[in-house]
Amino acid sequence: MSMCQRSFDELLSGTAVPDFYLLHQRFPEDAVQNVYQQVKSVCREDGVADRIHPGMRVAVAVGSREYSSMYDVVKAVADTVSERGAYPFIVPAMGCHGGMTAEGQREVLAHFGITEERMGVPVLSDMETVCIGHSASGLEVHMDRNAATADLTIPVNRVKTHTDFEGKYESGLMKMMAIGLGKQHGANICHSMGFSSMSRNVYEFGMTFLQTGKIAFGLAVVENENHKICCVKAIPAEKIPEEEPGLLDYSKSRMPRIPFEKIDLLLVDQMGKDFSGTGMDTNIIGRSVVKGISRPYAERIVVFDLTEKSEGNANGMGLADITTKKYYDKIDFDATYINGMTASEPGPGRMPVIMPTEKNAYLYGIKSCTGNGRGPIRIVHIANTLALKEMFISEGLLDQVQDSSHVWVDSDRYRPVFDEKGNFTGYQKAK
């Protein structure tokens, strides 16, 4: 133990830790049962797959955001192309992610099980682009070089609300074309006017892609509150601008929430690129560099760790107030800062307070809260911003829970447990 460690232990030793209770949320169970077959089925609807002819080279564009059954979705699209007598290949459509290198983007896909060996088709990863035209505002629009040489491209993506801007088109097919397929260079151009112009730029850049005639159709999925696919749709290219906004509205209606209007402290076990572009979904934590502060209006946010799938990209750490040395040691600053530069927004890459251990971070989070000084501290502890079916809440929030068939709290009391190195190991029932 270092002198610094001893100092923090002493300073935080008198911090009062409340009892916790396990809160449950029940969400609708309406997930698609066989995602692979459902994707193949919707590709056959309305003759969408008939646009693919024998001998064509077809790029299947895949992003860096992992979603439920992602492998099955991409595999089904690639198999559909092959069954038409065409030659599919996969291209990473993820802007600057993966450390802004071709190999890094290939590795991101490999984390999702999307490899040449498993998919049975080539994965062509390249950071080079070609200019395919100009947006209505006069900005150059770029496309992945490999996709640009294909006869057709099929963007495959989840539709959901974006973490940093609002509009008719947020995360989805239009954004995958505008930013994902633009690689770092094209993404940087699209971001160059700031997030206040992003919704318009995504639309205009996406329209430029569609006007080339190189987009066959888009395969869109929507996830339910349980992080399972509940909607699959194959949209003909010319109908994407018309149909994607409805899918976005539906996605927003299926987003889970932390069921409190106001809390003092939010504890998050892990953040990372596999959960959100900003590591933590800003719509869940209620804190965004661009959108500002919203429900649950947490005074402090503590994050314990960064996921391995993030490959060191800690974009979004600026949303936290406190983290750990363990988190810090995993940061790839090049990848993190390139992400910020590409997005023209350095705020999410700012450094929070670094504590030696998770125990120190936990206690410092409690000690630094001041906004609820007249009552018991209100704490919510979640695993990550995708896992909201269960969460631990402090006793200060009990009077705000209205037990129902959808939200309820166990009667058992729990206390946090830390090992001899200060690592948080979970909650155990209080005696």
Short mmCIF file of C-alpha atoms in Angstrom, two decimals:
data_model
loop_
_atom_site.label_atom_id
_atom_site.label_comp_id
_atom_site.label_asym_id
_atom_site.label_seq_id
_atom_site.Cartn_x
_atom_site.Cartn_y
_atom_site.Cartn_z
CA MET A 1 0.00 0.00 0.00
CA SER A 2 1.38 3.39 -1.01
CA MET A 3 1.36 6.47 1.21
CA CYS A 4 -1.30 7.92 -1.11
CA GLN A 5 -3.44 4.84 -0.61
CA ARG A 6 -3.15 5.09 3.17
CA SER A 7 -4.04 8.77 3.05
CA PHE A 8 -7.23 8.16 1.11
CA ASP A 9 -8.15 5.26 3.37
CA GLU A 10 -7.79 7.52 6.41
CA LEU A 11 -9.68 10.44 4.90
CA LEU A 12 -12.58 8.27 3.80
CA SER A 13 -12.69 5.90 6.78
CA GLY A 14 -15.52 7.71 8.53
CA THR A 15 -17.79 7.89 5.49
CA ALA A 16 -21.21 6.50 6.32
CA VAL A 17 -22.48 3.83 3.91
CA PRO A 18 -26.24 3.29 3.85
CA ASP A 19 -28.09 -0.01 3.54
CA PHE A 20 -29.07 -1.08 0.03
CA TYR A 21 -32.02 -2.91 -1.47
CA LEU A 22 -32.37 -4.82 -4.73
CA LEU A 23 -34.82 -3.22 -7.14
CA HIS A 24 -36.34 -5.16 -10.04
CA GLN A 25 -37.92 -3.91 -13.25
CA ARG A 26 -40.05 -6.19 -15.42
CA PHE A 27 -40.08 -5.42 -19.14
CA PRO A 28 -42.15 -6.92 -21.97
CA GLU A 29 -40.87 -10.27 -23.24
CA ASP A 30 -41.36 -9.77 -26.97
CA ALA A 31 -37.98 -10.68 -28.42
CA VAL A 32 -37.72 -12.23 -31.89
CA GLN A 33 -37.21 -15.95 -31.26
CA ASN A 34 -35.16 -16.86 -34.34
CA VAL A 35 -33.30 -13.77 -35.43
CA TYR A 36 -31.40 -15.46 -38.26
CA GLN A 37 -34.57 -16.73 -39.93
CA GLN A 38 -36.44 -13.48 -39.31
CA VAL A 39 -33.72 -11.45 -41.04
CA LYS A 40 -33.79 -13.79 -44.04
CA SER A 41 -37.56 -13.56 -44.12
CA VAL A 42 -37.76 -9.77 -44.17
CA CYS A 43 -35.08 -9.64 -46.87
CA ARG A 44 -37.43 -11.64 -49.08
CA GLU A 45 -40.38 -9.36 -48.38
CA ASP A 46 -41.46 -6.95 -51.12
CA GLY A 47 -38.71 -8.29 -53.37
CA VAL A 48 -36.00 -6.40 -51.48
CA ALA A 49 -33.42 -9.15 -52.05
CA ASP A 50 -34.35 -9.23 -55.76
CA ARG A 51 -32.16 -6.16 -56.18
CA ILE A 52 -29.16 -8.44 -55.81
CA HIS A 53 -28.23 -10.24 -59.02
CA PRO A 54 -25.85 -13.13 -59.73
CA GLY A 55 -22.22 -12.12 -60.03
CA MET A 56 -22.56 -8.85 -58.10
CA ARG A 57 -20.05 -7.90 -55.42
CA VAL A 58 -22.03 -6.70 -52.40
CA ALA A 59 -20.60 -4.95 -49.35
CA VAL A 60 -22.32 -5.64 -46.02
CA ALA A 61 -21.60 -2.66 -43.74
CA VAL A 62 -21.25 -3.49 -40.03
CA GLY A 63 -20.71 -1.00 -37.21
CA SER A 64 -18.84 -0.95 -33.89
CA ARG A 65 -21.88 -1.00 -31.58
CA GLU A 66 -22.63 -4.50 -30.36
CA TYR A 67 -26.29 -5.42 -30.11
CA SER A 68 -28.20 -8.59 -29.34
CA SER A 69 -27.76 -11.45 -31.87
CA MET A 70 -25.47 -9.23 -33.95
CA TYR A 71 -23.65 -12.22 -35.42
CA ASP A 72 -26.93 -13.85 -36.52
CA VAL A 73 -28.13 -10.62 -38.14
CA VAL A 74 -24.97 -10.11 -40.18
CA LYS A 75 -24.68 -13.79 -41.06
CA ALA A 76 -28.26 -13.87 -42.34
CA VAL A 77 -27.69 -10.84 -44.57
CA ALA A 78 -24.44 -12.29 -45.97
CA ASP A 79 -26.12 -15.66 -46.60
CA THR A 80 -29.04 -13.96 -48.34
CA VAL A 81 -26.61 -12.25 -50.70
CA SER A 82 -24.79 -15.53 -51.40
CA GLU A 83 -28.04 -17.35 -52.09
CA ARG A 84 -28.78 -14.80 -54.81
CA GLY A 85 -25.60 -15.88 -56.60
CA ALA A 86 -23.73 -12.74 -55.59
CA TYR A 87 -20.45 -12.34 -53.69
CA PRO A 88 -20.80 -10.67 -50.29
CA PHE A 89 -17.98 -9.21 -48.25
CA ILE A 90 -18.04 -7.33 -44.95
CA VAL A 91 -16.70 -3.83 -44.40
CA PRO A 92 -16.36 -2.14 -40.99
CA ALA A 93 -18.57 0.94 -41.04
CA MET A 94 -17.41 2.60 -37.85
CA GLY A 95 -15.83 5.97 -38.59
CA CYS A 96 -12.63 6.31 -36.56
CA HIS A 97 -13.27 3.51 -34.06
CA GLY A 98 -10.83 0.67 -33.65
CA GLY A 99 -7.96 3.10 -33.11
CA MET A 100 -8.42 4.53 -36.63
CA THR A 101 -6.58 1.58 -38.18
CA ALA A 102 -7.75 -1.09 -40.59
CA GLU A 103 -6.54 -3.87 -38.31
CA GLY A 104 -8.11 -2.25 -35.26
CA GLN A 105 -11.51 -2.14 -36.98
CA ARG A 106 -11.14 -5.76 -38.03
CA GLU A 107 -10.45 -6.62 -34.37
CA VAL A 108 -13.59 -4.77 -33.25
CA LEU A 109 -15.67 -6.99 -35.54
CA ALA A 110 -13.81 -10.07 -34.32
CA HIS A 111 -14.93 -9.26 -30.75
CA PHE A 112 -18.49 -9.73 -32.00
CA GLY A 113 -17.65 -13.05 -33.66
CA ILE A 114 -17.68 -11.46 -37.09
CA THR A 115 -14.61 -12.96 -38.75
CA GLU A 116 -13.87 -14.40 -42.17
CA GLU A 117 -13.68 -17.89 -40.69
CA ARG A 118 -17.06 -17.75 -38.94
CA MET A 119 -18.93 -15.73 -41.53
CA GLY A 120 -17.55 -17.59 -44.54
CA VAL A 121 -17.02 -14.35 -46.48
CA PRO A 122 -14.12 -11.88 -46.72
CA VAL A 123 -13.75 -9.02 -44.25
CA LEU A 124 -12.18 -6.10 -46.12
CA SER A 125 -10.97 -3.46 -43.69
CA ASP A 126 -9.46 -0.25 -45.02
CA MET A 127 -9.34 3.35 -43.82
CA GLU A 128 -9.11 4.76 -47.36
CA THR A 129 -12.14 6.50 -48.81
CA VAL A 130 -13.33 7.97 -52.09
CA CYS A 131 -15.38 11.13 -52.49
CA ILE A 132 -18.82 10.19 -53.84
CA GLY A 133 -20.28 13.67 -54.04
CA HIS A 134 -21.26 16.67 -51.95
CA SER A 135 -24.02 17.23 -49.43
CA ALA A 136 -26.73 19.82 -49.99
CA SER A 137 -24.66 22.12 -47.76
CA GLY A 138 -21.62 21.68 -49.99
CA LEU A 139 -19.55 19.33 -47.82
CA GLU A 140 -17.59 16.44 -49.35
CA VAL A 141 -19.14 13.03 -48.71
CA HIS A 142 -16.76 10.07 -48.48
CA MET A 143 -17.30 6.32 -48.71
CA ASP A 144 -15.18 3.36 -47.67
CA ARG A 145 -13.00 2.47 -50.68
CA ASN A 146 -13.94 -1.20 -50.66
CA ALA A 147 -17.66 -0.46 -50.45
CA ALA A 148 -17.32 2.14 -53.20
CA THR A 149 -15.92 -0.49 -55.58
CA ALA A 150 -18.80 -2.89 -54.88
CA ASP A 151 -21.89 -3.07 -57.08
CA LEU A 152 -24.12 -2.58 -54.05
CA THR A 153 -23.85 -1.95 -50.31
CA ILE A 154 -26.21 -3.02 -47.53
CA PRO A 155 -25.93 -1.03 -44.26
CA VAL A 156 -26.86 -3.23 -41.29
CA ASN A 157 -27.46 -1.42 -38.02
CA ARG A 158 -29.48 -1.00 -34.86
CA VAL A 159 -31.74 2.06 -34.75
CA LYS A 160 -31.73 3.92 -31.45
CA THR A 161 -31.54 7.36 -29.90
CA HIS A 162 -28.13 9.04 -30.09
CA THR A 163 -26.18 10.04 -27.02
CA ASP A 164 -25.30 13.57 -28.15
CA PHE A 165 -27.83 14.93 -30.63
CA GLU A 166 -31.52 14.74 -31.47
CA GLY A 167 -33.38 14.72 -34.76
CA LYS A 168 -35.34 12.60 -37.21
CA TYR A 169 -32.22 10.54 -37.87
CA GLU A 170 -29.96 9.56 -35.00
CA SER A 171 -28.15 6.22 -34.64
CA GLY A 172 -29.25 3.98 -37.49
CA LEU A 173 -28.97 3.47 -41.22
CA MET A 174 -28.54 7.09 -42.34
CA LYS A 175 -25.85 7.68 -39.72
CA MET A 176 -24.05 4.46 -40.68
CA MET A 177 -23.80 5.73 -44.23
CA ALA A 178 -22.92 9.30 -43.31
CA ILE A 179 -20.35 8.56 -40.61
CA GLY A 180 -19.65 4.82 -40.40
CA LEU A 181 -18.92 4.30 -44.10
CA GLY A 182 -17.17 7.65 -44.23
CA LYS A 183 -14.37 6.26 -42.04
CA GLN A 184 -12.32 8.77 -40.06
CA HIS A 185 -12.03 11.30 -42.89
CA GLY A 186 -15.70 11.34 -43.81
CA ALA A 187 -16.83 11.19 -40.19
CA ASN A 188 -14.65 14.19 -39.35
CA ILE A 189 -16.23 16.21 -42.18
CA CYS A 190 -19.73 15.26 -41.04
CA HIS A 191 -18.88 16.35 -37.47
CA SER A 192 -17.06 19.52 -38.56
CA MET A 193 -20.03 21.82 -37.92
CA GLY A 194 -20.63 20.46 -34.42
CA PHE A 195 -23.45 18.45 -32.90
CA SER A 196 -25.94 21.27 -33.44
CA SER A 197 -25.76 20.48 -37.17
CA MET A 198 -25.42 16.70 -36.89
CA SER A 199 -29.01 15.69 -37.57
CA ARG A 200 -29.09 17.80 -40.74
CA ASN A 201 -25.66 16.58 -41.86
CA VAL A 202 -26.56 12.93 -41.26
CA TYR A 203 -29.64 13.40 -43.45
CA GLU A 204 -27.79 15.26 -46.20
CA PHE A 205 -24.81 12.90 -46.23
CA GLY A 206 -27.13 9.90 -46.18
CA MET A 207 -29.09 11.28 -49.11
CA THR A 208 -25.86 11.70 -51.06
CA PHE A 209 -25.14 8.00 -50.51
CA LEU A 210 -28.63 7.03 -51.64
CA GLN A 211 -28.38 9.16 -54.77
CA THR A 212 -25.38 7.16 -55.98
CA GLY A 213 -27.61 4.13 -56.50
CA LYS A 214 -25.06 1.98 -54.65
CA ILE A 215 -27.27 1.24 -51.63
CA ALA A 216 -29.46 -1.84 -52.18
CA PHE A 217 -31.44 -1.69 -48.97
CA GLY A 218 -30.87 -1.21 -45.25
CA LEU A 219 -31.37 -3.88 -42.60
CA ALA A 220 -32.53 -2.24 -39.37
CA VAL A 221 -33.13 -3.79 -35.97
CA VAL A 222 -34.66 -2.36 -32.80
CA GLU A 223 -33.99 -3.71 -29.31
CA ASN A 224 -36.47 -3.89 -26.46
CA GLU A 225 -35.88 -2.95 -22.82
CA ASN A 226 -34.22 -6.33 -22.22
CA HIS A 227 -31.57 -5.60 -24.84
CA LYS A 228 -33.10 -8.19 -27.19
CA ILE A 229 -34.17 -7.65 -30.79
CA CYS A 230 -37.91 -7.03 -31.00
CA CYS A 231 -38.16 -5.61 -34.53
CA VAL A 232 -36.37 -6.45 -37.79
CA LYS A 233 -36.97 -4.56 -41.01
CA ALA A 234 -35.43 -4.58 -44.49
CA ILE A 235 -35.98 -1.13 -46.02
CA PRO A 236 -35.52 -0.44 -49.76
CA ALA A 237 -32.89 2.27 -50.23
CA GLU A 238 -35.34 4.88 -51.50
CA LYS A 239 -37.64 4.37 -48.49
CA ILE A 240 -34.97 4.68 -45.78
CA PRO A 241 -35.47 8.48 -45.31
CA GLU A 242 -39.21 7.92 -44.93
CA GLU A 243 -39.23 4.82 -42.70
CA GLU A 244 -36.25 5.22 -40.39
CA PRO A 245 -37.77 8.04 -38.26
CA GLY A 246 -40.66 5.77 -37.28
CA LEU A 247 -38.24 3.07 -36.15
CA LEU A 248 -36.34 5.68 -34.13
CA ASP A 249 -39.55 6.77 -32.37
CA TYR A 250 -40.36 3.14 -31.61
CA SER A 251 -36.84 2.55 -30.28
CA LYS A 252 -37.17 5.52 -27.94
CA SER A 253 -40.43 4.11 -26.60
CA ARG A 254 -38.61 0.87 -25.74
CA MET A 255 -35.66 2.43 -23.92
CA PRO A 256 -35.34 1.35 -20.27
CA ARG A 257 -34.85 3.96 -17.56
CA ILE A 258 -33.53 4.43 -14.06
CA PRO A 259 -36.95 4.83 -12.35
CA PHE A 260 -36.19 7.95 -10.30
CA GLU A 261 -36.52 11.65 -11.02
CA LYS A 262 -33.56 12.69 -8.86
CA ILE A 263 -30.66 10.87 -7.26
CA ASP A 264 -27.44 11.98 -5.58
CA LEU A 265 -24.98 9.32 -6.69
CA LEU A 266 -24.87 6.90 -9.62
CA LEU A 267 -22.40 4.01 -9.34
CA VAL A 268 -21.55 2.17 -12.58
CA ASP A 269 -19.52 -1.03 -12.59
CA GLN A 270 -18.41 -0.78 -16.23
CA MET A 271 -18.56 1.58 -19.16
CA GLY A 272 -17.36 0.88 -22.67
CA LYS A 273 -17.81 1.10 -26.41
CA ASP A 274 -19.78 -2.15 -26.39
CA PHE A 275 -22.47 -0.38 -24.35
CA SER A 276 -22.53 3.06 -25.98
CA GLY A 277 -20.48 5.42 -28.12
CA THR A 278 -19.88 7.44 -24.97
CA GLY A 279 -19.25 4.39 -22.82
CA MET A 280 -22.42 5.08 -20.84
CA ASP A 281 -25.67 5.90 -22.62
CA THR A 282 -26.23 9.57 -21.87
CA ASN A 283 -29.99 9.04 -22.12
CA ILE A 284 -29.75 6.64 -19.16
CA ILE A 285 -27.32 8.51 -16.92
CA GLY A 286 -28.91 11.90 -17.67
CA ARG A 287 -25.63 13.63 -18.41
CA SER A 288 -24.28 14.73 -21.80
CA VAL A 289 -21.57 17.19 -22.79
CA VAL A 290 -23.87 18.35 -25.60
CA LYS A 291 -27.44 17.70 -24.36
CA GLY A 292 -26.79 18.80 -20.78
CA ILE A 293 -28.29 17.36 -17.59
CA SER A 294 -31.56 15.43 -17.37
CA ARG A 295 -33.29 12.72 -15.33
CA PRO A 296 -32.09 11.24 -12.98
CA TYR A 297 -30.03 14.41 -12.36
CA ALA A 298 -27.22 12.63 -10.50
CA GLU A 299 -24.93 15.00 -8.63
CA ARG A 300 -22.02 12.54 -8.88
CA ILE A 301 -21.24 9.62 -11.18
CA VAL A 302 -18.62 7.00 -10.28
CA VAL A 303 -17.34 4.42 -12.78
CA PHE A 304 -15.22 1.50 -11.61
CA ASP A 305 -13.92 -0.08 -14.83
CA LEU A 306 -13.54 0.05 -18.63
CA THR A 307 -14.57 -2.99 -20.69
CA GLU A 308 -11.99 -5.03 -22.59
CA LYS A 309 -14.05 -4.70 -25.79
CA SER A 310 -13.42 -0.95 -25.71
CA GLU A 311 -9.80 -1.65 -26.71
CA GLY A 312 -8.73 1.25 -24.47
CA ASN A 313 -11.08 3.81 -26.04
CA ALA A 314 -12.29 5.70 -22.98
CA ASN A 315 -14.38 8.27 -24.82
CA GLY A 316 -17.10 9.26 -22.38
CA MET A 317 -14.96 9.17 -19.24
CA GLY A 318 -15.52 12.92 -19.04
CA LEU A 319 -19.13 12.16 -18.09
CA ALA A 320 -17.93 10.59 -14.84
CA ASP A 321 -16.73 12.52 -11.81
CA ILE A 322 -14.67 9.74 -10.25
CA THR A 323 -13.03 6.54 -11.47
CA THR A 324 -10.21 4.18 -10.52
CA LYS A 325 -6.54 3.52 -11.19
CA LYS A 326 -7.62 0.20 -12.72
CA TYR A 327 -9.71 2.14 -15.25
CA TYR A 328 -6.91 4.62 -15.91
CA ASP A 329 -4.40 1.86 -16.65
CA LYS A 330 -6.63 0.55 -19.46
CA ILE A 331 -6.90 3.85 -21.34
CA ASP A 332 -5.50 4.11 -24.86
CA PHE A 333 -5.18 7.87 -25.06
CA ASP A 334 -4.51 7.88 -28.79
CA ALA A 335 -7.75 6.03 -29.54
CA THR A 336 -9.68 8.16 -27.04
CA TYR A 337 -8.44 11.50 -28.31
CA ILE A 338 -8.78 10.54 -31.99
CA ASN A 339 -12.41 9.73 -31.24
CA GLY A 340 -12.86 13.19 -29.71
CA MET A 341 -11.10 14.95 -32.58
CA THR A 342 -13.16 13.11 -35.18
CA ALA A 343 -16.36 14.13 -33.37
CA SER A 344 -15.07 17.71 -32.89
CA GLU A 345 -15.93 17.33 -29.21
CA PRO A 346 -13.14 16.94 -26.61
CA GLY A 347 -15.42 17.03 -23.56
CA PRO A 348 -16.14 13.28 -23.28
CA GLY A 349 -12.39 12.61 -23.21
CA ARG A 350 -11.67 14.72 -20.14
CA MET A 351 -10.16 12.99 -17.13
CA PRO A 352 -12.27 12.38 -14.01
CA VAL A 353 -10.78 12.12 -10.52
CA ILE A 354 -8.69 8.93 -10.24
CA MET A 355 -8.92 6.95 -6.99
CA PRO A 356 -6.46 4.13 -6.12
CA THR A 357 -9.18 1.53 -5.54
CA GLU A 358 -12.87 0.88 -6.15
CA LYS A 359 -13.50 1.22 -2.43
CA ASN A 360 -11.91 4.67 -2.42
CA ALA A 361 -13.94 5.68 -5.47
CA TYR A 362 -17.15 4.35 -3.91
CA LEU A 363 -16.63 6.22 -0.65
CA TYR A 364 -15.39 9.40 -2.34
CA GLY A 365 -18.58 9.40 -4.42
CA ILE A 366 -20.67 9.30 -1.25
CA LYS A 367 -18.55 11.86 0.62
CA SER A 368 -18.58 14.38 -2.25
CA CYS A 369 -22.39 14.52 -2.58
CA THR A 370 -23.84 17.71 -1.12
CA GLY A 371 -27.18 18.30 -2.86
CA ASN A 372 -29.31 16.21 -0.52
CA GLY A 373 -27.83 17.29 2.79
CA ARG A 374 -31.17 17.34 4.58
CA GLY A 375 -32.01 13.68 4.02
CA PRO A 376 -30.57 10.18 3.48
CA ILE A 377 -28.29 9.93 0.48
CA ARG A 378 -29.97 8.60 -2.67
CA ILE A 379 -27.75 6.11 -4.52
CA VAL A 380 -28.34 3.89 -7.54
CA HIS A 381 -25.80 1.19 -8.44
CA ILE A 382 -25.99 -0.43 -11.91
CA ALA A 383 -23.77 -2.87 -13.78
CA ASN A 384 -23.82 -0.80 -16.99
CA THR A 385 -26.31 1.31 -18.94
CA LEU A 386 -27.67 -1.68 -20.85
CA ALA A 387 -28.44 -3.79 -17.76
CA LEU A 388 -31.35 -2.13 -15.98
CA LYS A 389 -33.59 -5.06 -15.02
CA GLU A 390 -31.96 -5.10 -11.60
CA MET A 391 -30.12 -2.43 -9.64
CA PHE A 392 -29.21 -1.74 -6.03
CA ILE A 393 -30.69 1.37 -4.46
CA SER A 394 -29.94 2.98 -1.12
CA GLU A 395 -32.58 3.23 1.59
CA GLY A 396 -32.95 6.93 0.84
CA LEU A 397 -34.84 6.02 -2.34
CA LEU A 398 -37.26 3.50 -0.85
CA ASP A 399 -40.05 6.02 -0.32
CA GLN A 400 -39.93 6.86 -4.05
CA VAL A 401 -40.59 3.29 -5.19
CA GLN A 402 -44.19 2.46 -5.92
CA ASP A 403 -44.30 -1.33 -5.92
CA SER A 404 -46.18 -2.75 -8.88
CA SER A 405 -46.04 -5.67 -11.27
CA HIS A 406 -43.40 -3.70 -13.19
CA VAL A 407 -41.19 -2.31 -10.40
CA TRP A 408 -40.61 -3.80 -6.98
CA VAL A 409 -37.97 -4.00 -4.24
CA ASP A 410 -36.88 -7.02 -2.20
CA SER A 411 -37.23 -6.73 1.57
CA ASP A 412 -33.66 -7.90 2.28
CA ARG A 413 -31.07 -5.32 3.24
CA TYR A 414 -27.60 -5.43 1.65
CA ARG A 415 -24.16 -3.96 2.35
CA PRO A 416 -21.29 -3.44 -0.14
CA VAL A 417 -18.29 -5.76 0.19
CA PHE A 418 -14.69 -5.02 -0.75
CA ASP A 419 -11.69 -7.37 -0.72
CA GLU A 420 -8.30 -6.64 0.91
CA LYS A 421 -7.16 -4.77 -2.22
CA GLY A 422 -10.15 -2.46 -2.22
CA ASN A 423 -11.94 -4.17 -5.14
CA PHE A 424 -15.73 -4.12 -5.00
CA THR A 425 -16.94 -7.75 -4.90
CA GLY A 426 -20.69 -7.21 -4.66
CA TYR A 427 -23.40 -6.87 -2.04
CA GLN A 428 -24.16 -9.29 0.73
CA LYS A 429 -27.24 -9.50 2.92
CA ALA A 430 -26.96 -7.46 6.08
CA LYS A 431 -27.23 -9.42 9.32
#
